[in-house]
mmCIF file of C-alpha atoms and ligand atoms in Angstrom:
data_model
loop_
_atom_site.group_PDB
_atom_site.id
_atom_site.type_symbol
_atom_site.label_atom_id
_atom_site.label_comp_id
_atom_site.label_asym_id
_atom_site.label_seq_id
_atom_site.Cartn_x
_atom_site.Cartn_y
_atom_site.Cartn_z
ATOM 1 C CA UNK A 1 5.182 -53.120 4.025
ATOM 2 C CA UNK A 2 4.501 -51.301 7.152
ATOM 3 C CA UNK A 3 3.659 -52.844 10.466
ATOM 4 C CA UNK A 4 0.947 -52.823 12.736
ATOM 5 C CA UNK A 5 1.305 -51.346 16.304
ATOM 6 C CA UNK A 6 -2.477 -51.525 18.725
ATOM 7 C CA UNK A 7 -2.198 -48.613 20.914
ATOM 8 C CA UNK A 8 -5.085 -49.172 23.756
ATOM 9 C CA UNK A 9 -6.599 -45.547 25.424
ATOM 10 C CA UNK A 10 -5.360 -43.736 22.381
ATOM 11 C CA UNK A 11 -7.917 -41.262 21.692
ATOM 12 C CA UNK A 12 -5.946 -38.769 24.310
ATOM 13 C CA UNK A 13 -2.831 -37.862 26.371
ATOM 14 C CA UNK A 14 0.032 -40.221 26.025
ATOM 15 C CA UNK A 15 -1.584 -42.840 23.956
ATOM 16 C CA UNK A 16 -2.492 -39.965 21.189
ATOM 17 C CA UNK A 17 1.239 -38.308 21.170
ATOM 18 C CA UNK A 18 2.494 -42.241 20.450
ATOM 19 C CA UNK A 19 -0.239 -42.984 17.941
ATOM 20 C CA UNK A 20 0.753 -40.107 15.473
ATOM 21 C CA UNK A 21 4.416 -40.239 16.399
ATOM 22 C CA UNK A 22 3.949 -44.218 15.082
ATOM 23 C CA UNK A 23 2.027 -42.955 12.330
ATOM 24 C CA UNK A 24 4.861 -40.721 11.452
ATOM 25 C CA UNK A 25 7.199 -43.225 11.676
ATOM 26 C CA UNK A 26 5.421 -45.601 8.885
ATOM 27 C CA UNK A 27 3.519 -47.534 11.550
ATOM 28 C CA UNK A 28 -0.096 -48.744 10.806
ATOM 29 C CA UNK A 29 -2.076 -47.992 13.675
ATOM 30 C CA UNK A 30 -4.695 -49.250 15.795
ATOM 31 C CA UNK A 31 -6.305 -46.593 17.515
ATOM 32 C CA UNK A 32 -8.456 -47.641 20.571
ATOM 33 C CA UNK A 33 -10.997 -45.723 22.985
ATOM 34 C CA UNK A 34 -13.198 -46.901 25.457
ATOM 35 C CA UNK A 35 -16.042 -43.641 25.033
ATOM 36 C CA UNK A 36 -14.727 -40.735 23.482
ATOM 37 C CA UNK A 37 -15.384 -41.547 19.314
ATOM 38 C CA UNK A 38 -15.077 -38.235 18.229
ATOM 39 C CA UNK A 39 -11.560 -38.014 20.124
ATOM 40 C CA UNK A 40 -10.181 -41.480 18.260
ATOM 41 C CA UNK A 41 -11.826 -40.310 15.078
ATOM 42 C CA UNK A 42 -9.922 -36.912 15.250
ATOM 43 C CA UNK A 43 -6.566 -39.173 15.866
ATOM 44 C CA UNK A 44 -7.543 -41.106 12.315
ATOM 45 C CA UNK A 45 -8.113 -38.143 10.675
ATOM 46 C CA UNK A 46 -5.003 -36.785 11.263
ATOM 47 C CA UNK A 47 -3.210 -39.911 10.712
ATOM 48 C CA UNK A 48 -4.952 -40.186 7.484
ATOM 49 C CA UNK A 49 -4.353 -36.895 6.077
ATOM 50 C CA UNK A 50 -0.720 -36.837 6.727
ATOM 51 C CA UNK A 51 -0.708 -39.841 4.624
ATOM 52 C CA UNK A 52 -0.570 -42.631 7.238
ATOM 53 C CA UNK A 53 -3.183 -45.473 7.956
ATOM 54 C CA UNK A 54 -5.120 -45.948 11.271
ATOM 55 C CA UNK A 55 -8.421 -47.130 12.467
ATOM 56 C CA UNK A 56 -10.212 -46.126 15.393
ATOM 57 C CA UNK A 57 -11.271 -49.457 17.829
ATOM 58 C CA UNK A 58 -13.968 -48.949 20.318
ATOM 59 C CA UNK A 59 -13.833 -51.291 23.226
ATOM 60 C CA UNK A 60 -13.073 -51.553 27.067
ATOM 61 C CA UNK A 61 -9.700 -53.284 27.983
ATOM 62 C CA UNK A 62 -11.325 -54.391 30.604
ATOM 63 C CA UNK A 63 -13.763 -56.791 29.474
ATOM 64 C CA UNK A 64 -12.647 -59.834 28.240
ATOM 65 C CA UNK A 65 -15.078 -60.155 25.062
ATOM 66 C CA UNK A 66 -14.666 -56.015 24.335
ATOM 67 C CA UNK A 67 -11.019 -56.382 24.531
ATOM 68 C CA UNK A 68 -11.340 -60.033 21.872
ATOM 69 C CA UNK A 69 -13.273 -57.582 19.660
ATOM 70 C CA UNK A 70 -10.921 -55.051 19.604
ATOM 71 C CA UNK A 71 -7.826 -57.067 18.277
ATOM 72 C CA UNK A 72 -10.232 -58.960 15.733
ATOM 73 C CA UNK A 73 -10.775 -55.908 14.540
ATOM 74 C CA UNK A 74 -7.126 -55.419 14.649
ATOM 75 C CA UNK A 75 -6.260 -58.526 12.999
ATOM 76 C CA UNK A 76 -7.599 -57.586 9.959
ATOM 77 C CA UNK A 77 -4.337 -54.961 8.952
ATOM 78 C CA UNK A 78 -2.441 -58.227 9.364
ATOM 79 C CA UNK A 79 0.209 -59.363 11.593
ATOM 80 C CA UNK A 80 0.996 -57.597 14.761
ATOM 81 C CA UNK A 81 4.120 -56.429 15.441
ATOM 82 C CA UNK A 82 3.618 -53.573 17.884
ATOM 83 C CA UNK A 83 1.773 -53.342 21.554
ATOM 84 C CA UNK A 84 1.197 -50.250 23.209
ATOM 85 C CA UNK A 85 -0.321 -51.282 26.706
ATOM 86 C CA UNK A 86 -1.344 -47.751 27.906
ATOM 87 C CA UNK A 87 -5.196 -47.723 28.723
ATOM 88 C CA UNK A 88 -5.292 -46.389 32.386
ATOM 89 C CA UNK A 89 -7.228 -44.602 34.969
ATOM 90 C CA UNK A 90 -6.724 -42.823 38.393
ATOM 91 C CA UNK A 91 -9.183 -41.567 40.872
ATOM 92 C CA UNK A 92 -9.901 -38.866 43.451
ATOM 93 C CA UNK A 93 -6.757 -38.129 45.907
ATOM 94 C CA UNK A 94 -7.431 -40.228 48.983
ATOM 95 C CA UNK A 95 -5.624 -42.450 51.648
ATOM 96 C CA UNK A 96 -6.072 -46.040 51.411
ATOM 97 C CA UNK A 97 -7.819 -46.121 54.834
ATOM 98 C CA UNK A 98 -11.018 -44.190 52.906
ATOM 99 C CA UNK A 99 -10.757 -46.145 49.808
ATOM 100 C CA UNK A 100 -14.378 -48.479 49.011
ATOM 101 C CA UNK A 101 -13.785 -51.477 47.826
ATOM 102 C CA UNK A 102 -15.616 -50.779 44.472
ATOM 103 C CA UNK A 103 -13.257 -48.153 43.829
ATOM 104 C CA UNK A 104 -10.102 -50.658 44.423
ATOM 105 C CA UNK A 105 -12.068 -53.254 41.946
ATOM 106 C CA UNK A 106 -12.525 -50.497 39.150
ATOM 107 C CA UNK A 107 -8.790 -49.685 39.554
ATOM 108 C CA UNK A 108 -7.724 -53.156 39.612
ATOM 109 C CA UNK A 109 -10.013 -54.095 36.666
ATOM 110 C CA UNK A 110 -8.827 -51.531 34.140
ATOM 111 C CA UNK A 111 -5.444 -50.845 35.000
ATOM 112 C CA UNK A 112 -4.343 -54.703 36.117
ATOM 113 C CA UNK A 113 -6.651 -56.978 34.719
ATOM 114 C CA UNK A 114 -7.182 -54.989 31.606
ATOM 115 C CA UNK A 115 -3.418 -54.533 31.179
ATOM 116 C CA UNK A 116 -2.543 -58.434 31.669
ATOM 117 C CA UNK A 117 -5.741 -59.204 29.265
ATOM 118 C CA UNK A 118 -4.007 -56.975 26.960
ATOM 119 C CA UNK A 119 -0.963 -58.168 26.643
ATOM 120 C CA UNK A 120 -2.106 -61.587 26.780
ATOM 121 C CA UNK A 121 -3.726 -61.444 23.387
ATOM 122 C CA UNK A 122 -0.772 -59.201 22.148
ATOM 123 C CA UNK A 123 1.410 -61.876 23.158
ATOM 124 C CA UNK A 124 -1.053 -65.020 21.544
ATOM 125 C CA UNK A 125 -0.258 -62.981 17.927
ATOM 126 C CA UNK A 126 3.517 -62.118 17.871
ATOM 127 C CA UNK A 127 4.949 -64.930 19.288
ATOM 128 C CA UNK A 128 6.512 -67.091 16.533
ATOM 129 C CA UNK A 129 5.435 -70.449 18.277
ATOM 130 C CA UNK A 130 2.061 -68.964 17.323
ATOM 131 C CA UNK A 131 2.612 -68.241 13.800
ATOM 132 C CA UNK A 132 3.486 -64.957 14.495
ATOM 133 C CA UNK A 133 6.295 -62.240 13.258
ATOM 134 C CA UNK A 134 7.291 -61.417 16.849
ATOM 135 C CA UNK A 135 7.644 -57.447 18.032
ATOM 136 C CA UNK A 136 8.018 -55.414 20.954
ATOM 137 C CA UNK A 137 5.325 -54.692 23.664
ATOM 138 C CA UNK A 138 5.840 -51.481 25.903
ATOM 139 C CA UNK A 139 3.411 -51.079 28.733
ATOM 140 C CA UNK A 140 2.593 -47.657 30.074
ATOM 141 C CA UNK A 141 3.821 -48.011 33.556
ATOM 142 C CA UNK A 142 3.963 -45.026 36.240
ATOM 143 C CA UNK A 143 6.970 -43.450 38.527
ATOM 144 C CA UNK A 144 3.772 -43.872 40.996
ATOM 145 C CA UNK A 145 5.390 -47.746 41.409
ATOM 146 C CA UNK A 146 8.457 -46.923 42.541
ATOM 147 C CA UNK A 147 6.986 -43.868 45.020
ATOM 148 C CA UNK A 148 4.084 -45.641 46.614
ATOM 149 C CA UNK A 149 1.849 -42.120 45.975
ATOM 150 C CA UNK A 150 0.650 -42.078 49.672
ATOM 151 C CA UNK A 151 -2.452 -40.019 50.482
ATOM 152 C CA UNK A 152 -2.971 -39.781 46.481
ATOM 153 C CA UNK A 153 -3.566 -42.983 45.102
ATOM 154 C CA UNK A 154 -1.793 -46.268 46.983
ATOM 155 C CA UNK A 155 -4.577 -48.031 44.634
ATOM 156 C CA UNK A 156 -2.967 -46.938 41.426
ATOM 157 C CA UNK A 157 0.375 -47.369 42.834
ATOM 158 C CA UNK A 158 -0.053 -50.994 43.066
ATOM 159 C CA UNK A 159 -1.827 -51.486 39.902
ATOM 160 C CA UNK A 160 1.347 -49.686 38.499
ATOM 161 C CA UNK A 161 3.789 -51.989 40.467
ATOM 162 C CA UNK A 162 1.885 -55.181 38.758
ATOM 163 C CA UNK A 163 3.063 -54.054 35.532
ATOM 164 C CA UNK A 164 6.461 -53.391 36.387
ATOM 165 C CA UNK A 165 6.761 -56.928 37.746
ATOM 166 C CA UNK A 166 4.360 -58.453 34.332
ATOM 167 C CA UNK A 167 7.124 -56.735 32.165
ATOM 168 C CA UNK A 168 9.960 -58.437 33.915
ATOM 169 C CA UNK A 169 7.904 -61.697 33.749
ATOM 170 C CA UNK A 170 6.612 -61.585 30.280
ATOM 171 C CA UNK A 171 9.919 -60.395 28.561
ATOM 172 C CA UNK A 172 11.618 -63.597 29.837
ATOM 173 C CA UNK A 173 8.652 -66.049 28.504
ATOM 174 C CA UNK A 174 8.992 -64.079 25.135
ATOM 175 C CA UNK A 175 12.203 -63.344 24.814
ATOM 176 C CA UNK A 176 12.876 -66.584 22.562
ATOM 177 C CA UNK A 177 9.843 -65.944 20.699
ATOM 178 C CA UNK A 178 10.790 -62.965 18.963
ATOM 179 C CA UNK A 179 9.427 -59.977 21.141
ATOM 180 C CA UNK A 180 10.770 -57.670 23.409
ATOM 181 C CA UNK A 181 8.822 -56.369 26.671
ATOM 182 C CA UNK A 182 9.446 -53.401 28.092
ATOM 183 C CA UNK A 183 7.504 -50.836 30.519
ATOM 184 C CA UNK A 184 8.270 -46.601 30.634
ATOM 185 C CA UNK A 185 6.958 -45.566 33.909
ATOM 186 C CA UNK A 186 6.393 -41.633 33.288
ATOM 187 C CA UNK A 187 5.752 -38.966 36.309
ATOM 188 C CA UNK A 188 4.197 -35.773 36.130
ATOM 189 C CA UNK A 189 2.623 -35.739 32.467
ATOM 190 C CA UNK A 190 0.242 -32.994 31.331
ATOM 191 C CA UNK A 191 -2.718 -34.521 29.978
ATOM 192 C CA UNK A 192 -6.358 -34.943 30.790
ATOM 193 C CA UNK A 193 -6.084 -38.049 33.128
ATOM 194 C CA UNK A 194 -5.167 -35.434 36.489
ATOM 195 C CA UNK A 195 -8.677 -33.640 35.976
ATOM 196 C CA UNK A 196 -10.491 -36.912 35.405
ATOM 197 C CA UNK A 197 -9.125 -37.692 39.083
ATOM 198 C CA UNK A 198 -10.305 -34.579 39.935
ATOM 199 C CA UNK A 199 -6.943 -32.645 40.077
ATOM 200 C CA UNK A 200 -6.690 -30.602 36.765
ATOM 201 C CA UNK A 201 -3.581 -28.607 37.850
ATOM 202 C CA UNK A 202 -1.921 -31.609 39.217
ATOM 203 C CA UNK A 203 0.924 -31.741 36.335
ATOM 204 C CA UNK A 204 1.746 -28.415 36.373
ATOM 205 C CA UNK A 205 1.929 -27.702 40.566
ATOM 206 C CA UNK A 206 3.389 -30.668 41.041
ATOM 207 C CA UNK A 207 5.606 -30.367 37.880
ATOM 208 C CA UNK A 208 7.527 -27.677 39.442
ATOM 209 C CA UNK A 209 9.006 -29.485 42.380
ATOM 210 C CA UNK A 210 10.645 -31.621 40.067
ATOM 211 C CA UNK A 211 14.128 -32.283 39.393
ATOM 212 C CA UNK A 212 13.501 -30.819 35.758
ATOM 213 C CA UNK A 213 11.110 -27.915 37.504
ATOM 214 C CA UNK A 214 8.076 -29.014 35.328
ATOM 215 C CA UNK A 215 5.578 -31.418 33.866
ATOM 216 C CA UNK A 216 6.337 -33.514 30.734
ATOM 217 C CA UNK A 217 5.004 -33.278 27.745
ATOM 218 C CA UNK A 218 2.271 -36.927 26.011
ATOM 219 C CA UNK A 219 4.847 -36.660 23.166
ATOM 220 C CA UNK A 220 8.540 -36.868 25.564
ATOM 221 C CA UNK A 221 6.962 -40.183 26.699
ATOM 222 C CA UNK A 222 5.919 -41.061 22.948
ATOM 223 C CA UNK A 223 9.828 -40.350 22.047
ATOM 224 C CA UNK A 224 10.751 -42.980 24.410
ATOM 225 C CA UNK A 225 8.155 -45.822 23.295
ATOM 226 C CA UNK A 226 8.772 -45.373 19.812
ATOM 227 C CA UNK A 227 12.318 -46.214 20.681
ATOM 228 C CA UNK A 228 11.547 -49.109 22.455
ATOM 229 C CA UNK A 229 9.062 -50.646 20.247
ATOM 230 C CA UNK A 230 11.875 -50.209 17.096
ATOM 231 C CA UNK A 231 14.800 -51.938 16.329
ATOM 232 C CA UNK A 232 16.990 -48.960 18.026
ATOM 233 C CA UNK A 233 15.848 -50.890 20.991
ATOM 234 C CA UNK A 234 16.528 -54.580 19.557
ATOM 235 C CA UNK A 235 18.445 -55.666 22.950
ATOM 236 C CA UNK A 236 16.501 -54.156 25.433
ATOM 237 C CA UNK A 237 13.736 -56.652 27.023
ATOM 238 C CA UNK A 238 12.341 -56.347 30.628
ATOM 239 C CA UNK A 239 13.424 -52.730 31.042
ATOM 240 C CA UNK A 240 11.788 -50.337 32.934
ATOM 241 C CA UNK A 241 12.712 -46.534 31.382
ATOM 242 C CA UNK A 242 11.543 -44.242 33.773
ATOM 243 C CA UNK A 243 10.477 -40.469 32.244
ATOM 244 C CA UNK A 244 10.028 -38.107 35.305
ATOM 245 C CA UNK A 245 12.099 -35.273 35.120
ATOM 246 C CA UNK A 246 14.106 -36.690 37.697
ATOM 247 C CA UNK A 247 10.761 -37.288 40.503
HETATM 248 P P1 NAP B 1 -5.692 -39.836 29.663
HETATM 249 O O1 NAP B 1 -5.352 -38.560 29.005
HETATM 250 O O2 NAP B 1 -6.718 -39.856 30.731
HETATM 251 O O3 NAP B 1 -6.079 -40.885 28.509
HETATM 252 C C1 NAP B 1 -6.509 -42.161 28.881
HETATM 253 C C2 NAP B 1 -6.865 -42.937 27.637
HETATM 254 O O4 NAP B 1 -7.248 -44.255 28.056
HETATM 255 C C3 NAP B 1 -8.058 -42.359 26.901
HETATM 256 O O5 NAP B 1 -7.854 -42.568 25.519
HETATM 257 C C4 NAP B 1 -9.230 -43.220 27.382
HETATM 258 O O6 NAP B 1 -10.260 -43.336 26.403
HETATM 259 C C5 NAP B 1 -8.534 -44.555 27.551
HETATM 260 N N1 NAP B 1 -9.174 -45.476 28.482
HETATM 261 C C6 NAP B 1 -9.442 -45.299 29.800
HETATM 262 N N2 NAP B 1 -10.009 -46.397 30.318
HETATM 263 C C7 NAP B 1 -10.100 -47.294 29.290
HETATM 264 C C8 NAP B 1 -10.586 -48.607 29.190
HETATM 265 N N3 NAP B 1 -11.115 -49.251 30.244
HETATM 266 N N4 NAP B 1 -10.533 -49.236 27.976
HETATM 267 C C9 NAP B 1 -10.007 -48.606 26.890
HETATM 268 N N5 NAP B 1 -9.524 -47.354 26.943
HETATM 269 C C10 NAP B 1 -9.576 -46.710 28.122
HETATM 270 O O7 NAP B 1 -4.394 -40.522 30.306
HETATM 271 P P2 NAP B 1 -2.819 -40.345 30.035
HETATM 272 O O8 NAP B 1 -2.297 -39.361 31.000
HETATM 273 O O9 NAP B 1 -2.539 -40.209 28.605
HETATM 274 O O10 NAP B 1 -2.336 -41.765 30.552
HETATM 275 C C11 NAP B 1 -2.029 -42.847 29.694
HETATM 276 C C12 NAP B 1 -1.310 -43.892 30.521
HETATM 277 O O11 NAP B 1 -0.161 -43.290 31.120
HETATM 278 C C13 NAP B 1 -2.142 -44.435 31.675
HETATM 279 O O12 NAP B 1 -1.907 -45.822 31.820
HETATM 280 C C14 NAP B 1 -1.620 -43.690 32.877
HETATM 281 O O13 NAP B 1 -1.788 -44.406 34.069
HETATM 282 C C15 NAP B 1 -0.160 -43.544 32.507
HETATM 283 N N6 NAP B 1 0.517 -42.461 33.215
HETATM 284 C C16 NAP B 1 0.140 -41.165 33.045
HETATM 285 C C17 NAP B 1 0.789 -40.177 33.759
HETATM 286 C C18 NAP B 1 0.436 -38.720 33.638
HETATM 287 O O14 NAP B 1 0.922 -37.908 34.451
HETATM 288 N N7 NAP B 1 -0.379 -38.323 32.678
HETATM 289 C C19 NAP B 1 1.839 -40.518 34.625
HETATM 290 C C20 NAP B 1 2.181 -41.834 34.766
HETATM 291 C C21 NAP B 1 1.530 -42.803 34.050
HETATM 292 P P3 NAP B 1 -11.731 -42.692 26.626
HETATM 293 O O15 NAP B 1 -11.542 -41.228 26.829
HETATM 294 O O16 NAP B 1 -12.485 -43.035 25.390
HETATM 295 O O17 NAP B 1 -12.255 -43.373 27.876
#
């Protein structure tokens, strides 16, 4: 029987490389956007026609009653066994000292209290004291935590640092219950979330200065949550893997 891995903000970038990697892998997947349908619908297709199984969850991760929906929704595969924590938004380049507070809510909202929300409910299912199978949760962290990202985004920084410090938390409350927690905190990735912040060759100028001389690739991070979310990972728990070409 294959098992079910939720992958939230999956419709593009880094959630879409892991969603068909799972897919590939035997994983039945749960394949959640907040607006683009078309996007997660594209994702199913392709899952489906290569032979896997996915459905496509609408919902925002950070509303409390969305976010219920979306794992009713995915309760009905069956048991969870897989978390993919990876819904997550920047803004326009700024320092903090220009920064409205309605800006630092939005930020906080999705990428904190939408994270914790997440892996709340992710938590509730696999943990054996709750009837669950137990699993392996791997929040979609950023190198942005460990560098601050002055001038850029301090906001996003911190929302990053929160889930560093949740995945050191969590994977010692759950590490008796069956389920490991673990964080990759990529750098310079080339998807679409640098434009939607209003910097659409971010990845790519920025890539160069790397150790590695360019950006990553959605599916080198995939590589690297598939492997934590499997058994080839079975005793790693509160690990933080970064994937930044050396940044
Ligand atoms: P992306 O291409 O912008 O994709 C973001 C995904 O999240 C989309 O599927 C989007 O769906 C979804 N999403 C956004 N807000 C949501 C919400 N409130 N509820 C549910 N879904 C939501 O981003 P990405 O580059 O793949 O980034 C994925 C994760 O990696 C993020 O957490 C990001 O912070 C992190 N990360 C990325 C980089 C990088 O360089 N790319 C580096 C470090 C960390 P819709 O389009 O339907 O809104």
């Amino acid at each position: 029987m294959s098992k079910n891995l939720l992958i939230t903000g999956a419709s593009r970038g880094i959630g879409r490389a892991t969603a068909l990697l799972a897919a590939s892998r035997g994983w039945s997947v749960g394949v959640n956007y907040r607006q683009d349908h078309a996007a997660a619908e594209e994702v199913v297709k392709l899952i489906v026609a290569a032979g896997g199984q996915a459905i496509a969850l609408p919902g925002d991760v950070a509303h409390e009653e969305e976010l219920l929906g979306i794992f009713e929704a995915m309760d009905t595969l069956g048991p969870l066994h897989g978390l993919v924590v990876n819904a997550g938004v920047v803004a326009p380049p700024m320092p903090l000292l220009e920064m409205s507070s309605e800006r630092l809510r939005r930020m906080f909202d999705i990428n904190v209290l939408g994270s914790y929300l997440t892996a709340r409910e992710g938590a509730r299912r696999m943990a054996r004291s709750r009837g669950g199978e137990g699993g392996s949760m791997v929040l979609v962290s950023s190198i942005a935590a460990s560098l601050g990202a002055p001038f850029e985004y301090v906001d996003y920084a911190g929302a990053k640092g929160a889930l560093d410090v949740l995945t050191r938390g969590l994977a010692k409350e759950l590490g008796s219950e069956g389920v490991r927690v673990n964080a990759v905190r990529p750098g310079l990735i080339d998807t679409e979330i640098h434009a939607s912040g209003g910097q659409p060759d971010r990845a790519e100028r920025l890539g160069k200065t790397t150790p590695l001389g360019r950006a990553g690739r959605a599916e080198e991070v995939a590589e690297a949550i598939l492997w934590l979310l499997e058994d080839s990972a079975s005793y790693t728990t509160g690990a933080l893997i970064d994937i930044a070409g050396g940044r």
